[in-house]
Short mmCIF file of C-alpha atoms in Angstrom, two decimals:
data_model
loop_
_atom_site.label_atom_id
_atom_site.label_comp_id
_atom_site.label_asym_id
_atom_site.label_seq_id
_atom_site.Cartn_x
_atom_site.Cartn_y
_atom_site.Cartn_z
CA MET N 1 -0.03 -0.02 -0.01
CA THR N 2 1.43 3.43 -0.97
CA ALA N 3 1.84 6.29 1.48
CA PRO N 4 -1.25 8.34 -0.22
CA ASN N 5 -3.56 5.24 0.37
CA LYS N 6 -2.44 4.95 3.93
CA THR N 7 -2.96 8.47 4.61
CA ASP N 8 -6.53 8.35 3.08
CA ILE N 9 -7.44 5.14 5.00
CA HIS N 10 -5.87 6.31 8.35
CA SER N 11 -7.31 9.86 8.29
CA THR N 12 -10.89 8.40 7.73
CA ILE N 13 -10.26 5.95 10.64
CA GLY N 14 -9.36 8.96 12.69
CA VAL N 15 -12.45 10.85 11.61
CA GLY N 16 -14.61 7.78 12.41
CA LEU N 17 -12.91 7.31 15.83
CA SER N 18 -13.61 10.99 16.82
CA PHE N 19 -17.44 10.54 16.01
CA LEU N 20 -17.88 7.22 17.71
CA ILE N 21 -16.08 8.64 20.78
CA GLY N 22 -18.11 11.82 20.75
CA ASN N 23 -21.40 10.21 20.35
CA PHE N 24 -21.06 7.43 22.88
CA LEU N 25 -18.72 8.86 25.34
CA GLY N 26 -19.01 12.62 24.94
CA VAL N 27 -16.20 15.02 24.84
CA SER N 28 -13.92 15.49 28.00
CA LEU N 29 -10.41 15.09 28.95
CA TRP N 30 -10.47 11.55 29.67
CA THR N 31 -12.05 10.90 26.25
CA PHE N 32 -9.04 12.80 24.60
CA ALA N 33 -6.91 10.30 26.66
CA PHE N 34 -8.84 7.35 25.32
CA ALA N 35 -8.55 8.56 21.69
CA LEU N 36 -4.91 8.80 22.07
CA PHE N 37 -4.74 5.27 23.83
CA VAL N 38 -6.64 3.72 20.77
CA GLY N 39 -4.32 5.45 18.26
CA LEU N 40 -1.17 4.14 20.14
CA ALA N 41 -2.62 0.85 20.44
CA GLY N 42 -3.46 0.64 16.81
CA ALA N 43 0.22 1.45 16.04
CA ARG N 44 1.08 -1.92 17.40
CA MET N 45 -0.73 -3.36 14.28
CA SER N 46 1.73 -3.74 11.49
CA TRP N 47 -0.65 -2.41 8.77
CA ILE N 48 -1.04 0.87 10.47
CA ARG N 49 2.22 0.98 12.50
CA ASP N 50 3.37 4.19 11.17
CA GLU N 51 0.15 6.07 11.30
CA GLY N 52 -1.12 5.26 14.68
CA VAL N 53 -0.26 8.74 16.23
CA ALA N 54 -1.89 10.44 12.97
CA ILE N 55 -5.20 8.48 13.76
CA ALA N 56 -5.03 9.71 17.38
CA THR N 57 -4.30 13.34 16.61
CA THR N 58 -7.07 13.56 13.79
CA ALA N 59 -9.61 12.26 16.38
CA ILE N 60 -8.37 14.56 19.08
CA PHE N 61 -8.30 17.62 16.84
CA ILE N 62 -11.96 17.07 15.73
CA LEU N 63 -13.08 16.36 19.31
CA GLY N 64 -11.45 19.46 20.50
CA SER N 65 -12.77 21.72 17.52
CA GLY N 66 -16.41 21.89 18.51
CA PHE N 67 -17.58 18.30 18.18
CA GLU N 68 -21.11 19.09 18.70
CA SER N 69 -21.41 21.56 15.78
CA GLN N 70 -19.51 19.13 13.56
CA GLN N 71 -21.44 15.94 14.41
CA PRO N 72 -24.09 16.31 11.57
CA MET N 73 -21.24 16.80 9.07
CA LEU N 74 -19.63 13.20 9.43
CA LEU N 75 -20.20 12.40 5.74
CA GLU N 76 -19.10 15.77 4.64
CA ARG N 77 -16.09 15.60 6.85
CA ILE N 78 -15.16 12.06 5.11
CA GLY N 79 -15.97 13.55 1.58
CA GLU N 80 -13.83 16.59 2.05
CA LEU N 81 -10.87 14.27 3.16
CA THR N 82 -11.37 11.94 0.12
CA LEU N 83 -11.49 15.06 -2.22
CA GLY N 84 -8.22 16.08 -0.76
CA VAL N 85 -6.55 12.87 -0.77
CA VAL N 86 -7.62 12.38 -4.39
CA VAL N 87 -6.03 15.72 -5.35
CA GLY N 88 -2.84 14.73 -3.62
CA LEU N 89 -2.75 11.39 -5.40
CA ALA N 90 -3.04 13.17 -8.62
CA VAL N 91 -0.23 15.61 -7.75
CA ASN N 92 1.85 12.72 -6.54
CA LEU N 93 1.22 10.51 -9.68
CA LEU N 94 1.54 13.36 -12.44
CA ILE N 95 3.87 15.88 -10.98
CA ILE N 96 5.79 14.68 -8.07
CA PRO N 97 7.87 11.66 -9.51
CA PRO N 98 9.24 13.66 -12.53
CA LEU N 99 10.24 16.40 -10.11
CA ARG N 100 11.66 14.06 -7.56
CA ASP N 101 13.73 12.45 -10.38
CA GLN N 102 15.11 16.01 -11.21
CA GLN N 103 15.95 16.44 -7.68
CA ALA N 104 17.81 13.28 -7.33
CA SER N 105 19.72 14.19 -10.58
CA ARG N 106 20.78 17.45 -8.91
CA TYR N 107 21.88 15.59 -5.78
CA VAL N 108 24.07 13.28 -8.00
CA ASP N 109 25.57 16.09 -9.64
CA SER N 110 26.34 18.02 -6.52
CA ILE N 111 28.01 14.92 -4.98
CA ASN N 112 30.05 14.46 -7.91
CA ARG N 113 31.18 17.89 -7.87
CA ARG N 114 32.10 17.54 -4.25
CA MET N 115 33.97 14.43 -4.86
CA GLY N 116 35.87 16.07 -7.68
CA GLY N 117 36.75 19.04 -5.66
CA VAL N 118 38.19 16.89 -2.90
CA LEU N 119 40.42 14.96 -5.41
CA VAL N 120 41.53 18.14 -7.03
CA ASN N 121 42.37 19.85 -3.74
CA MET N 122 44.14 16.48 -2.74
CA GLY N 123 46.14 16.38 -5.93
CA GLU N 124 47.26 19.92 -5.54
CA GLU N 125 48.17 19.57 -1.95
CA LEU N 126 50.11 16.41 -2.19
CA SER N 127 52.10 17.53 -5.15
CA THR N 128 54.39 19.53 -3.00
CA SER N 129 53.81 18.74 0.69
CA TRP N 130 51.85 16.83 3.20
CA ASP N 131 49.41 18.24 5.73
CA THR N 132 47.56 15.79 8.07
CA ASP N 133 45.03 18.55 8.87
CA LYS N 134 43.91 18.41 5.27
CA ALA N 135 43.33 14.76 5.46
CA ASP N 136 40.92 15.46 8.33
CA GLU N 137 39.13 18.14 6.40
CA TRP N 138 38.87 15.63 3.40
CA PHE N 139 37.49 12.87 5.87
CA ARG N 140 34.91 15.24 7.09
CA GLU N 141 33.76 16.20 3.72
CA THR N 142 33.20 12.51 2.72
CA ASN N 143 31.03 12.15 5.80
CA SER N 144 28.97 15.26 4.63
CA MET N 145 28.61 13.55 1.17
CA THR N 146 27.17 10.60 2.98
CA GLU N 147 24.57 12.67 4.67
CA GLU N 148 23.59 14.32 1.23
CA LEU N 149 23.24 10.90 -0.32
CA ASP N 150 20.95 9.59 2.35
CA THR N 151 18.81 12.60 1.57
CA ALA N 152 19.12 11.62 -2.24
CA TRP N 153 18.00 7.99 -1.35
CA GLN N 154 14.80 9.46 0.56
CA SER N 155 13.97 11.48 -2.51
CA VAL N 156 14.30 8.50 -4.88
CA ARG N 157 12.46 6.12 -2.68
CA PHE N 158 9.52 8.71 -2.70
CA ALA N 159 9.50 9.14 -6.34
CA ARG N 160 9.48 5.40 -7.02
CA GLU N 161 6.51 4.97 -4.58
CA SER N 162 4.57 7.59 -6.37
CA GLN N 163 5.73 6.46 -9.87
CA ARG N 164 4.12 2.95 -9.62
CA MET N 165 0.86 4.23 -11.28
CA ASN N 166 2.31 7.24 -12.98
CA PRO N 167 1.07 7.40 -16.73
CA ARG N 168 4.42 8.62 -17.57
CA THR N 169 6.04 5.60 -16.52
CA ARG N 170 3.78 3.59 -19.01
CA LEU N 171 4.53 5.99 -21.75
CA ARG N 172 8.18 5.59 -21.38
CA ALA N 173 7.89 2.02 -21.18
CA SER N 174 6.12 1.68 -24.47
CA SER N 175 8.41 4.17 -26.17
CA SER N 176 11.45 2.12 -25.00
CA SER N 177 10.10 -0.95 -26.69
CA SER N 178 10.64 0.75 -30.20
CA GLY N 179 14.31 1.46 -29.70
CA THR N 180 16.97 1.97 -26.94
CA ARG N 181 20.13 4.04 -26.79
CA VAL N 182 23.31 2.56 -25.55
CA THR N 183 25.95 4.53 -23.49
CA ARG N 184 29.64 4.04 -24.20
CA ALA N 185 29.79 1.63 -21.22
CA GLY N 186 27.09 -0.36 -23.07
CA ALA N 187 24.03 0.58 -20.60
CA ASP N 188 20.71 1.00 -21.81
CA THR N 189 19.72 4.70 -21.36
CA SER N 190 15.75 4.08 -22.14
CA ARG N 191 15.40 4.24 -18.50
CA VAL N 192 17.57 5.75 -15.75
CA SER N 193 17.65 3.81 -12.44
CA TYR N 194 18.68 6.33 -9.87
CA GLU N 195 18.90 3.39 -7.33
CA ASN N 196 21.85 2.03 -9.46
CA ILE N 197 23.39 5.57 -9.96
CA LEU N 198 23.30 6.32 -6.07
CA GLY N 199 24.59 3.06 -5.54
CA ARG N 200 27.67 3.65 -7.60
CA VAL N 201 28.08 7.23 -6.21
CA ASP N 202 27.78 5.79 -2.67
CA GLU N 203 30.68 3.31 -3.64
CA GLY N 204 32.75 6.04 -5.08
CA VAL N 205 32.28 8.03 -1.65
CA SER N 206 33.29 4.94 0.24
CA HIS N 207 36.54 4.46 -1.79
CA LEU N 208 37.28 8.31 -1.46
CA ARG N 209 36.72 7.97 2.33
CA ASN N 210 39.13 4.98 2.49
CA LEU N 211 41.63 7.05 0.64
CA THR N 212 41.50 9.94 2.86
CA ARG N 213 41.53 7.59 5.92
CA THR N 214 44.80 6.03 4.56
CA LEU N 215 46.38 9.44 4.01
CA ARG N 216 45.18 10.55 7.34
CA GLU N 217 46.68 7.63 9.36
CA THR N 218 49.96 8.00 7.35
CA SER N 219 51.79 10.67 9.19
CA TYR N 220 54.56 11.58 6.66
CA VAL N 221 56.79 14.37 7.01
CA GLU N 222 58.26 16.47 4.16
CA GLY N 223 60.75 14.29 2.13
CA GLU N 224 59.55 10.94 2.99
CA TRP N 225 57.44 10.33 -0.21
CA ASP N 226 59.21 8.99 -3.18
CA SER N 227 59.54 12.10 -5.40
CA GLN N 228 58.30 10.66 -8.75
CA PHE N 229 55.53 8.55 -7.01
CA ARG N 230 54.56 11.81 -5.39
CA ARG N 231 54.40 13.83 -8.84
CA GLN N 232 52.69 11.15 -10.82
CA TRP N 233 50.15 10.01 -8.21
CA SER N 234 49.09 13.46 -7.39
CA ASP N 235 48.59 14.32 -11.14
CA VAL N 236 46.34 11.42 -11.48
CA VAL N 237 44.28 12.29 -8.45
CA ARG N 238 43.88 15.82 -9.63
CA ASP N 239 42.86 14.78 -12.99
CA ALA N 240 40.36 12.26 -11.54
CA GLY N 241 38.79 15.03 -9.75
CA TYR N 242 38.37 17.12 -12.67
CA ALA N 243 36.87 14.19 -14.53
CA ILE N 244 34.33 13.41 -11.79
CA ALA N 245 33.28 16.99 -11.27
CA ASP N 246 33.02 17.48 -15.12
CA PRO N 247 32.72 14.37 -17.32
CA ASP N 248 33.27 16.29 -20.31
CA ALA N 249 36.74 17.39 -19.11
CA ASP N 250 39.59 16.31 -21.55
CA VAL N 251 41.93 14.24 -19.24
CA GLU N 252 44.04 11.18 -20.10
CA PRO N 253 42.34 7.88 -19.23
CA ILE N 254 43.00 7.49 -15.42
CA GLY N 255 43.15 3.58 -15.46
CA GLU N 256 46.10 3.60 -18.04
CA ARG N 257 48.09 6.16 -15.96
CA LEU N 258 47.85 3.81 -12.95
CA ASP N 259 49.02 0.95 -14.87
CA ARG N 260 52.06 3.03 -16.06
CA LEU N 261 52.79 4.17 -12.49
CA SER N 262 52.64 0.82 -10.99
CA SER N 263 54.70 -0.58 -13.74
CA GLY N 264 57.41 2.26 -13.33
CA LEU N 265 57.51 1.85 -9.64
CA ALA N 266 58.14 -2.09 -9.99
CA HIS N 267 61.27 -1.48 -11.85
CA GLU N 268 62.59 1.42 -9.76
CA GLY N 269 63.45 -0.77 -6.77
CA LEU N 270 61.76 1.31 -4.16
CA PRO N 271 62.32 0.13 -0.54
CA ARG N 272 60.07 -2.97 0.35
CA GLU N 273 58.40 -0.99 3.28
CA SER N 274 56.90 1.70 0.80
CA TRP N 275 54.82 -0.85 -1.18
CA PRO N 276 52.05 -1.35 1.18
CA LEU N 277 51.24 2.33 1.32
CA TYR N 278 51.83 2.90 -2.49
CA GLY N 279 49.84 -0.02 -3.39
CA SER N 280 46.80 0.95 -1.19
CA LEU N 281 46.85 4.35 -2.81
CA ILE N 282 46.99 3.21 -6.25
CA THR N 283 44.30 0.46 -5.65
CA SER N 284 42.13 3.30 -4.05
CA MET N 285 42.51 5.37 -7.26
CA ARG N 286 41.91 2.43 -9.53
CA HIS N 287 38.41 1.98 -7.87
CA ILE N 288 37.77 5.60 -8.28
CA ALA N 289 38.81 5.59 -11.89
CA VAL N 290 36.02 3.12 -12.46
CA ILE N 291 33.59 5.20 -10.78
CA VAL N 292 34.97 8.19 -13.07
CA ASP N 293 33.85 6.27 -16.23
CA ASP N 294 30.51 5.28 -14.72
CA VAL N 295 29.85 9.04 -13.92
CA ALA N 296 30.38 9.81 -17.40
CA SER N 297 28.00 7.03 -18.60
CA ASP N 298 25.37 8.10 -15.87
CA ARG N 299 25.43 11.64 -17.11
CA SER N 300 24.76 10.76 -20.69
CA ALA N 301 21.96 8.37 -19.60
CA ARG N 302 20.34 11.11 -17.49
CA GLU N 303 20.68 13.74 -20.06
CA ALA N 304 18.91 11.42 -22.55
CA ASN N 305 16.04 10.93 -20.26
CA HIS N 306 15.20 14.77 -19.89
#
């Protein structure tokens, strides 16, 4: 049962409860308490668990707003309530889902820009020096991104619930049968799954957080980084940031550059104790490089659907 249908049923129950209590028990302090008790007791039932308080407050509101004058208008009250819910359903079905999709798209773009900004800043900072305070700042920024992602998930879930009977969904489904478009990653762009997109963005934020955690816990001082690794790796990080923030940015493929960096280090005879750190940094960036390609493909898919 969708949220609008639940609202209709539970509000009707609240109106009916108020008239039953008012007719048979009258209006007094203890009947207010009884209405509250019934609503909270109903909340223990699975099918109205989330709306028990709404039932109680609806009943209390009607009892407290002049029950005797409203008693003859029970059917009118229920009719007005039903009309309001029907209008709300129409708005949810026809308007809200597309708006929620657009809102989710803006969240995705915002998080991509923030991820890109962190990587660009990281590449610039690490190209010449190391500052542990910066790693703390980047780590906090990834936590803030996760909070924004939670909001985006709520928006998408609401849109999908409202979209189940949306006529636009059926029109898109029928049009997709006549032909589909394929992104450079081979994904079908006839329908955008924001659940998949947000899942990939969430994965990217997790990899970025892991990278910042590695940097934060590695308290290097100036001069302890291998100069060639520092220069090449920071360049890759910076360009990956540009590519995530702007998928149209002209940068050399990140994965290939990481392969060359790994291969070059293998022939330089770096101290054995350096490899765990450098390997971790390269691996984290390799995961993020995959996200870079997905971001570009997702952007193409979203633009094709608007």
